[in-house]
Amino acid sequence: MTHLSAGSATDIGRRQINQDRVLVADDGQLFAVADGMGGHRRGEVAAQIAVTHLARRMVGDASLDALIAGVEGANREVFQASASDAELQGMGTTLTALALVHVDGEDRLAIANVGDSRTYLLRSGELEQLTEDHSLVAEMVREGHLTSEGARTHRQRSVLTKALGVEPSITPDVLEVLPSAGDRYLLCSDGLCGEVSDEQMAAVLRRLADPDEAARELVRLALVAGGSDNISVVVVDVLDDDGAAMRASAAIQPTVASDPMGRPMRDLDELPLTDDRADADAPTGTERRTSRRPRIVTWRVLLFVVALAAVAAVVVLTVRNTPKDQLPDASTSTLAPTTTDDPFGPTTSAGPTTSIGPTTSAGPKPTLGTGASTAAPAPPTT
Ligand code: MG
């Protein structure tokens, strides 16, 4: 059984109202941060609906399907509330959620995300953003039109390309990670990652063992940095992974070219890893994208070998059947002037009968069979 321990903190920052909502479920297996849209009315209502709906949906159902259904259902409920109440019109929210789920009898940590709140993983002291922001600036960065540093200060950095409650249906980004003892997850709203650098966050997460203390310290740093937005943080520690990481390590011992767990993991392709990422840096459970397929002999290789053999046979037969007095004088060859006794020397000369190199021969092309033939709407903001 995987055991988790969590701490959380939230602060209004320099805003009039805290529209963030934090979820730490009573069973200690579901965590979320929702950031209501500040540019619209009642963002806090949208965020509250989202976390409440998700928690209710996952009671007694620790499955990946329940997590996805919870996010999709939360979207519907926010959308319908917005459509049926003029005061709530236009509200929406981000949602990033982490849940301990059971897949075929094994534990997994599943992450669902919509919007620009984030889930990070601290593993072996290195912090990595697991979720991908659904924001205008994130798209500009992905397309190479903006640097990550530029995105932090861009005046449209709060414009979202996807949020709960805006459309009648939604598909969240979903990924799974094998639980590994010692891992630490960080869920946060943009009030933290917009103010505090990844390096600063990593330093706090490495330094403070208690998750509550770490969460409070992160919020404090964001306030010190300006606290221009609501700040919400959940820190989740994997205390015991029930041997899952050890089993995965054994499964990825040398030469195994398949998935380390023996079966595909859902949406691993959406992990924000780069193709040039070193295998050793990949978190357990992501090795599938770096595994190598074994080399095999293809039909192209066989065809090439057969063609090569045919050409060699034709050369030998041609040379043997040619009277010696008809062999071209090697001394006239412009390509091999010193190899007068080499029977293959003239094959690149202008000789009419011994040439098998159509591209270098000035004489008529011989018919050499197969061997010779080979020369041929207004975006939402938080
Ligand atoms: Mg925010």
JSON list of N, CA, C and O in Angstrom, two decimals, residues 249-290:
[
{"chain": "A", "resi": 249, "resn": "SER", "atom": "N", "xyz": [12.42, -0.87, -11.24]},
{"chain": "A", "resi": 249, "resn": "SER", "atom": "CA", "xyz": [13.86, -0.85, -11.51]},
{"chain": "A", "resi": 249, "resn": "SER", "atom": "C", "xyz": [14.31, -2.21, -12.00]},
{"chain": "A", "resi": 249, "resn": "SER", "atom": "O", "xyz": [15.11, -2.32, -12.93]},
{"chain": "A", "resi": 250, "resn": "ALA", "atom": "N", "xyz": [13.82, -3.27, -11.38]},
{"chain": "A", "resi": 250, "resn": "ALA", "atom": "CA", "xyz": [14.20, -4.62, -11.80]},
{"chain": "A", "resi": 250, "resn": "ALA", "atom": "C", "xyz": [13.73, -4.89, -13.22]},
{"chain": "A", "resi": 250, "resn": "ALA", "atom": "O", "xyz": [14.42, -5.53, -14.02]},
{"chain": "A", "resi": 251, "resn": "ALA", "atom": "N", "xyz": [12.56, -4.35, -13.54]},
{"chain": "A", "resi": 251, "resn": "ALA", "atom": "CA", "xyz": [11.98, -4.61, -14.86]},
{"chain": "A", "resi": 251, "resn": "ALA", "atom": "C", "xyz": [12.70, -3.88, -15.97]},
{"chain": "A", "resi": 251, "resn": "ALA", "atom": "O", "xyz": [12.60, -4.26, -17.13]},
{"chain": "A", "resi": 252, "resn": "ILE", "atom": "N", "xyz": [13.47, -2.83, -15.64]},
{"chain": "A", "resi": 252, "resn": "ILE", "atom": "CA", "xyz": [14.14, -2.08, -16.71]},
{"chain": "A", "resi": 252, "resn": "ILE", "atom": "C", "xyz": [15.64, -2.37, -16.74]},
{"chain": "A", "resi": 252, "resn": "ILE", "atom": "O", "xyz": [16.42, -1.60, -17.23]},
{"chain": "A", "resi": 253, "resn": "GLN", "atom": "N", "xyz": [16.02, -3.52, -16.22]},
{"chain": "A", "resi": 253, "resn": "GLN", "atom": "CA", "xyz": [17.42, -3.92, -16.32]},
{"chain": "A", "resi": 253, "resn": "GLN", "atom": "C", "xyz": [17.78, -4.08, -17.79]},
{"chain": "A", "resi": 253, "resn": "GLN", "atom": "O", "xyz": [16.92, -4.25, -18.64]},
{"chain": "A", "resi": 254, "resn": "PRO", "atom": "N", "xyz": [19.08, -4.11, -18.14]},
{"chain": "A", "resi": 254, "resn": "PRO", "atom": "CA", "xyz": [19.57, -3.98, -19.51]},
{"chain": "A", "resi": 254, "resn": "PRO", "atom": "C", "xyz": [18.81, -4.80, -20.55]},
{"chain": "A", "resi": 254, "resn": "PRO", "atom": "O", "xyz": [18.34, -5.88, -20.26]},
{"chain": "A", "resi": 255, "resn": "THR", "atom": "N", "xyz": [18.79, -4.25, -21.75]},
{"chain": "A", "resi": 255, "resn": "THR", "atom": "CA", "xyz": [18.31, -4.89, -22.98]},
{"chain": "A", "resi": 255, "resn": "THR", "atom": "C", "xyz": [16.80, -5.02, -23.07]},
{"chain": "A", "resi": 255, "resn": "THR", "atom": "O", "xyz": [16.29, -5.49, -24.05]},
{"chain": "A", "resi": 256, "resn": "VAL", "atom": "N", "xyz": [16.09, -4.66, -22.02]},
{"chain": "A", "resi": 256, "resn": "VAL", "atom": "CA", "xyz": [14.64, -4.71, -22.13]},
{"chain": "A", "resi": 256, "resn": "VAL", "atom": "C", "xyz": [14.17, -3.54, -22.97]},
{"chain": "A", "resi": 256, "resn": "VAL", "atom": "O", "xyz": [14.43, -2.39, -22.63]},
{"chain": "A", "resi": 257, "resn": "ALA", "atom": "N", "xyz": [13.52, -3.84, -24.08]},
{"chain": "A", "resi": 257, "resn": "ALA", "atom": "CA", "xyz": [13.14, -2.77, -25.00]},
{"chain": "A", "resi": 257, "resn": "ALA", "atom": "C", "xyz": [11.70, -2.36, -24.84]},
{"chain": "A", "resi": 257, "resn": "ALA", "atom": "O", "xyz": [11.24, -1.45, -25.48]},
{"chain": "A", "resi": 258, "resn": "SER", "atom": "N", "xyz": [10.99, -3.05, -23.98]},
{"chain": "A", "resi": 258, "resn": "SER", "atom": "CA", "xyz": [9.57, -2.72, -23.85]},
{"chain": "A", "resi": 258, "resn": "SER", "atom": "C", "xyz": [9.35, -1.85, -22.63]},
{"chain": "A", "resi": 258, "resn": "SER", "atom": "O", "xyz": [10.27, -1.45, -21.93]},
{"chain": "A", "resi": 259, "resn": "ASP", "atom": "N", "xyz": [8.09, -1.54, -22.39]},
{"chain": "A", "resi": 259, "resn": "ASP", "atom": "CA", "xyz": [7.71, -0.72, -21.26]},
{"chain": "A", "resi": 259, "resn": "ASP", "atom": "C", "xyz": [8.19, -1.35, -19.95]},
{"chain": "A", "resi": 259, "resn": "ASP", "atom": "O", "xyz": [8.08, -2.56, -19.77]},
{"chain": "A", "resi": 260, "resn": "PRO", "atom": "N", "xyz": [8.76, -0.55, -19.05]},
{"chain": "A", "resi": 260, "resn": "PRO", "atom": "CA", "xyz": [9.33, -1.11, -17.83]},
{"chain": "A", "resi": 260, "resn": "PRO", "atom": "C", "xyz": [8.32, -1.83, -16.96]},
{"chain": "A", "resi": 260, "resn": "PRO", "atom": "O", "xyz": [8.68, -2.67, -16.16]},
{"chain": "A", "resi": 261, "resn": "MET", "atom": "N", "xyz": [7.06, -1.48, -17.14]},
{"chain": "A", "resi": 261, "resn": "MET", "atom": "CA", "xyz": [6.05, -2.16, -16.33]},
{"chain": "A", "resi": 261, "resn": "MET", "atom": "C", "xyz": [5.35, -3.25, -17.13]},
{"chain": "A", "resi": 261, "resn": "MET", "atom": "O", "xyz": [4.38, -3.83, -16.68]},
{"chain": "A", "resi": 262, "resn": "GLY", "atom": "N", "xyz": [5.85, -3.49, -18.34]},
{"chain": "A", "resi": 262, "resn": "GLY", "atom": "CA", "xyz": [5.29, -4.55, -19.15]},
{"chain": "A", "resi": 262, "resn": "GLY", "atom": "C", "xyz": [4.02, -4.18, -19.85]},
{"chain": "A", "resi": 262, "resn": "GLY", "atom": "O", "xyz": [3.35, -5.00, -20.45]},
{"chain": "A", "resi": 263, "resn": "ARG", "atom": "N", "xyz": [3.61, -2.93, -19.75]},
{"chain": "A", "resi": 263, "resn": "ARG", "atom": "CA", "xyz": [2.40, -2.51, -20.46]},
{"chain": "A", "resi": 263, "resn": "ARG", "atom": "C", "xyz": [2.42, -1.00, -20.60]},
{"chain": "A", "resi": 263, "resn": "ARG", "atom": "O", "xyz": [3.13, -0.32, -19.86]},
{"chain": "A", "resi": 264, "resn": "PRO", "atom": "N", "xyz": [1.67, -0.48, -21.55]},
{"chain": "A", "resi": 264, "resn": "PRO", "atom": "CA", "xyz": [1.76, 0.95, -21.81]},
{"chain": "A", "resi": 264, "resn": "PRO", "atom": "C", "xyz": [1.16, 1.78, -20.69]},
{"chain": "A", "resi": 264, "resn": "PRO", "atom": "O", "xyz": [0.23, 1.35, -20.01]},
{"chain": "A", "resi": 265, "resn": "MET", "atom": "N", "xyz": [1.74, 2.96, -20.48]},
{"chain": "A", "resi": 265, "resn": "MET", "atom": "CA", "xyz": [1.18, 3.89, -19.51]},
{"chain": "A", "resi": 265, "resn": "MET", "atom": "C", "xyz": [0.42, 4.97, -20.24]},
{"chain": "A", "resi": 265, "resn": "MET", "atom": "O", "xyz": [0.87, 5.48, -21.25]},
{"chain": "A", "resi": 266, "resn": "ARG", "atom": "N", "xyz": [-0.65, 5.36, -19.71]},
{"chain": "A", "resi": 266, "resn": "ARG", "atom": "CA", "xyz": [-1.53, 6.30, -20.39]},
{"chain": "A", "resi": 266, "resn": "ARG", "atom": "C", "xyz": [-0.91, 7.69, -20.48]},
{"chain": "A", "resi": 266, "resn": "ARG", "atom": "O", "xyz": [-0.41, 8.22, -19.51]},
{"chain": "A", "resi": 267, "resn": "ASP", "atom": "N", "xyz": [-0.94, 8.21, -21.67]},
{"chain": "A", "resi": 267, "resn": "ASP", "atom": "CA", "xyz": [-0.57, 9.61, -21.90]},
{"chain": "A", "resi": 267, "resn": "ASP", "atom": "C", "xyz": [0.83, 9.99, -21.45]},
{"chain": "A", "resi": 267, "resn": "ASP", "atom": "O", "xyz": [1.08, 11.12, -21.10]},
{"chain": "A", "resi": 268, "resn": "LEU", "atom": "N", "xyz": [1.75, 9.02, -21.41]},
{"chain": "A", "resi": 268, "resn": "LEU", "atom": "CA", "xyz": [3.12, 9.39, -21.03]},
{"chain": "A", "resi": 268, "resn": "LEU", "atom": "C", "xyz": [3.71, 10.34, -22.04]},
{"chain": "A", "resi": 268, "resn": "LEU", "atom": "O", "xyz": [4.60, 11.12, -21.73]},
{"chain": "A", "resi": 269, "resn": "ASP", "atom": "N", "xyz": [3.19, 10.28, -23.28]},
{"chain": "A", "resi": 269, "resn": "ASP", "atom": "CA", "xyz": [3.72, 11.17, -24.30]},
{"chain": "A", "resi": 269, "resn": "ASP", "atom": "C", "xyz": [3.47, 12.62, -23.95]},
{"chain": "A", "resi": 269, "resn": "ASP", "atom": "O", "xyz": [4.06, 13.52, -24.53]},
{"chain": "A", "resi": 270, "resn": "GLU", "atom": "N", "xyz": [2.53, 12.86, -23.03]},
{"chain": "A", "resi": 270, "resn": "GLU", "atom": "CA", "xyz": [2.25, 14.25, -22.68]},
{"chain": "A", "resi": 270, "resn": "GLU", "atom": "C", "xyz": [3.16, 14.76, -21.58]},
{"chain": "A", "resi": 270, "resn": "GLU", "atom": "O", "xyz": [3.07, 15.91, -21.17]},
{"chain": "A", "resi": 271, "resn": "LEU", "atom": "N", "xyz": [4.00, 13.86, -21.06]},
{"chain": "A", "resi": 271, "resn": "LEU", "atom": "CA", "xyz": [4.98, 14.36, -20.10]},
{"chain": "A", "resi": 271, "resn": "LEU", "atom": "C", "xyz": [5.86, 15.41, -20.75]},
{"chain": "A", "resi": 271, "resn": "LEU", "atom": "O", "xyz": [6.32, 15.21, -21.87]},
{"chain": "A", "resi": 272, "resn": "PRO", "atom": "N", "xyz": [6.12, 16.47, -20.08]},
{"chain": "A", "resi": 272, "resn": "PRO", "atom": "CA", "xyz": [6.90, 17.55, -20.71]},
{"chain": "A", "resi": 272, "resn": "PRO", "atom": "C", "xyz": [8.38, 17.24, -20.73]},
{"chain": "A", "resi": 272, "resn": "PRO", "atom": "O", "xyz": [9.19, 17.96, -20.19]},
{"chain": "A", "resi": 273, "resn": "LEU", "atom": "N", "xyz": [8.76, 16.14, -21.36]},
{"chain": "A", "resi": 273, "resn": "LEU", "atom": "CA", "xyz": [10.15, 15.79, -21.48]},
{"chain": "A", "resi": 273, "resn": "LEU", "atom": "C", "xyz": [10.63, 16.15, -22.86]},
{"chain": "A", "resi": 273, "resn": "LEU", "atom": "O", "xyz": [9.89, 16.10, -23.82]},
{"chain": "A", "resi": 274, "resn": "THR", "atom": "N", "xyz": [11.90, 16.46, -22.99]},
{"chain": "A", "resi": 274, "resn": "THR", "atom": "CA", "xyz": [12.44, 16.73, -24.30]},
{"chain": "A", "resi": 274, "resn": "THR", "atom": "C", "xyz": [13.09, 15.49, -24.87]},
{"chain": "A", "resi": 274, "resn": "THR", "atom": "O", "xyz": [13.52, 14.61, -24.13]},
{"chain": "A", "resi": 275, "resn": "ASP", "atom": "N", "xyz": [13.17, 15.38, -26.19]},
{"chain": "A", "resi": 275, "resn": "ASP", "atom": "CA", "xyz": [13.68, 14.19, -26.81]},
{"chain": "A", "resi": 275, "resn": "ASP", "atom": "C", "xyz": [15.14, 13.95, -26.49]},
{"chain": "A", "resi": 275, "resn": "ASP", "atom": "O", "xyz": [15.61, 12.83, -26.53]},
{"chain": "A", "resi": 276, "resn": "ASP", "atom": "N", "xyz": [15.89, 15.03, -26.20]},
{"chain": "A", "resi": 276, "resn": "ASP", "atom": "CA", "xyz": [17.31, 14.86, -25.94]},
{"chain": "A", "resi": 276, "resn": "ASP", "atom": "C", "xyz": [17.60, 14.66, -24.47]},
{"chain": "A", "resi": 276, "resn": "ASP", "atom": "O", "xyz": [18.72, 14.70, -24.03]},
{"chain": "A", "resi": 277, "resn": "ARG", "atom": "N", "xyz": [16.54, 14.43, -23.71]},
{"chain": "A", "resi": 277, "resn": "ARG", "atom": "CA", "xyz": [16.69, 14.18, -22.29]},
{"chain": "A", "resi": 277, "resn": "ARG", "atom": "C", "xyz": [17.44, 12.87, -22.08]},
{"chain": "A", "resi": 277, "resn": "ARG", "atom": "O", "xyz": [17.16, 11.86, -22.69]},
{"chain": "A", "resi": 278, "resn": "ALA", "atom": "N", "xyz": [18.43, 12.89, -21.17]},
{"chain": "A", "resi": 278, "resn": "ALA", "atom": "CA", "xyz": [19.21, 11.68, -20.89]},
{"chain": "A", "resi": 278, "resn": "ALA", "atom": "C", "xyz": [18.34, 10.65, -20.19]},
{"chain": "A", "resi": 278, "resn": "ALA", "atom": "O", "xyz": [17.51, 10.99, -19.36]},
{"chain": "A", "resi": 279, "resn": "ASP", "atom": "N", "xyz": [18.52, 9.37, -20.54]},
{"chain": "A", "resi": 279, "resn": "ASP", "atom": "CA", "xyz": [17.74, 8.30, -19.93]},
{"chain": "A", "resi": 279, "resn": "ASP", "atom": "C", "xyz": [17.85, 8.34, -18.41]},
{"chain": "A", "resi": 279, "resn": "ASP", "atom": "O", "xyz": [16.89, 8.11, -17.70]},
{"chain": "A", "resi": 280, "resn": "ALA", "atom": "N", "xyz": [19.06, 8.62, -17.92]},
{"chain": "A", "resi": 280, "resn": "ALA", "atom": "CA", "xyz": [19.28, 8.57, -16.49]},
{"chain": "A", "resi": 280, "resn": "ALA", "atom": "C", "xyz": [18.47, 9.63, -15.75]},
{"chain": "A", "resi": 280, "resn": "ALA", "atom": "O", "xyz": [18.21, 9.50, -14.57]},
{"chain": "A", "resi": 281, "resn": "ASP", "atom": "N", "xyz": [18.05, 10.67, -16.46]},
{"chain": "A", "resi": 281, "resn": "ASP", "atom": "CA", "xyz": [17.31, 11.73, -15.81]},
{"chain": "A", "resi": 281, "resn": "ASP", "atom": "C", "xyz": [15.82, 11.46, -15.77]},
{"chain": "A", "resi": 281, "resn": "ASP", "atom": "O", "xyz": [15.08, 12.14, -15.09]},
{"chain": "A", "resi": 282, "resn": "ALA", "atom": "N", "xyz": [15.38, 10.49, -16.54]},
{"chain": "A", "resi": 282, "resn": "ALA", "atom": "CA", "xyz": [13.94, 10.28, -16.66]},
{"chain": "A", "resi": 282, "resn": "ALA", "atom": "C", "xyz": [13.38, 9.67, -15.40]},
{"chain": "A", "resi": 282, "resn": "ALA", "atom": "O", "xyz": [13.92, 8.70, -14.88]},
{"chain": "A", "resi": 283, "resn": "PRO", "atom": "N", "xyz": [12.26, 10.24, -14.88]},
{"chain": "A", "resi": 283, "resn": "PRO", "atom": "CA", "xyz": [11.65, 9.63, -13.71]},
{"chain": "A", "resi": 283, "resn": "PRO", "atom": "C", "xyz": [11.20, 8.21, -14.03]},
{"chain": "A", "resi": 283, "resn": "PRO", "atom": "O", "xyz": [10.83, 7.91, -15.16]},
{"chain": "A", "resi": 284, "resn": "THR", "atom": "N", "xyz": [11.21, 7.35, -13.01]},
{"chain": "A", "resi": 284, "resn": "THR", "atom": "CA", "xyz": [10.74, 5.98, -13.22]},
{"chain": "A", "resi": 284, "resn": "THR", "atom": "C", "xyz": [9.34, 6.03, -13.78]},
{"chain": "A", "resi": 284, "resn": "THR", "atom": "O", "xyz": [8.49, 6.75, -13.28]},
{"chain": "A", "resi": 285, "resn": "GLY", "atom": "N", "xyz": [9.09, 5.22, -14.78]},
{"chain": "A", "resi": 285, "resn": "GLY", "atom": "CA", "xyz": [7.78, 5.23, -15.40]},
{"chain": "A", "resi": 285, "resn": "GLY", "atom": "C", "xyz": [7.78, 6.00, -16.69]},
{"chain": "A", "resi": 285, "resn": "GLY", "atom": "O", "xyz": [6.79, 5.99, -17.41]},
{"chain": "A", "resi": 286, "resn": "THR", "atom": "N", "xyz": [8.85, 6.69, -17.01]},
{"chain": "A", "resi": 286, "resn": "THR", "atom": "CA", "xyz": [8.92, 7.42, -18.26]},
{"chain": "A", "resi": 286, "resn": "THR", "atom": "C", "xyz": [9.92, 6.79, -19.21]},
{"chain": "A", "resi": 286, "resn": "THR", "atom": "O", "xyz": [10.19, 7.32, -20.27]},
{"chain": "A", "resi": 287, "resn": "GLU", "atom": "N", "xyz": [10.46, 5.65, -18.85]},
{"chain": "A", "resi": 287, "resn": "GLU", "atom": "CA", "xyz": [11.53, 5.06, -19.66]},
{"chain": "A", "resi": 287, "resn": "GLU", "atom": "C", "xyz": [11.03, 4.61, -21.02]},
{"chain": "A", "resi": 287, "resn": "GLU", "atom": "O", "xyz": [11.82, 4.42, -21.93]},
{"chain": "A", "resi": 288, "resn": "ARG", "atom": "N", "xyz": [9.74, 4.40, -21.16]},
{"chain": "A", "resi": 288, "resn": "ARG", "atom": "CA", "xyz": [9.22, 3.88, -22.41]},
{"chain": "A", "resi": 288, "resn": "ARG", "atom": "C", "xyz": [9.63, 4.76, -23.60]},
{"chain": "A", "resi": 288, "resn": "ARG", "atom": "O", "xyz": [9.93, 4.27, -24.67]},
{"chain": "A", "resi": 289, "resn": "ARG", "atom": "N", "xyz": [9.66, 6.08, -23.37]},
{"chain": "A", "resi": 289, "resn": "ARG", "atom": "CA", "xyz": [9.96, 6.96, -24.50]},
{"chain": "A", "resi": 289, "resn": "ARG", "atom": "C", "xyz": [11.44, 6.91, -24.91]},
{"chain": "A", "resi": 289, "resn": "ARG", "atom": "O", "xyz": [11.80, 7.36, -25.96]},
{"chain": "A", "resi": 290, "resn": "THR", "atom": "N", "xyz": [12.31, 6.35, -24.06]},
{"chain": "A", "resi": 290, "resn": "THR", "atom": "CA", "xyz": [13.72, 6.31, -24.40]},
{"chain": "A", "resi": 290, "resn": "THR", "atom": "C", "xyz": [14.20, 4.90, -24.71]},
{"chain": "A", "resi": 290, "resn": "THR", "atom": "O", "xyz": [15.36, 4.71, -24.98]}
]
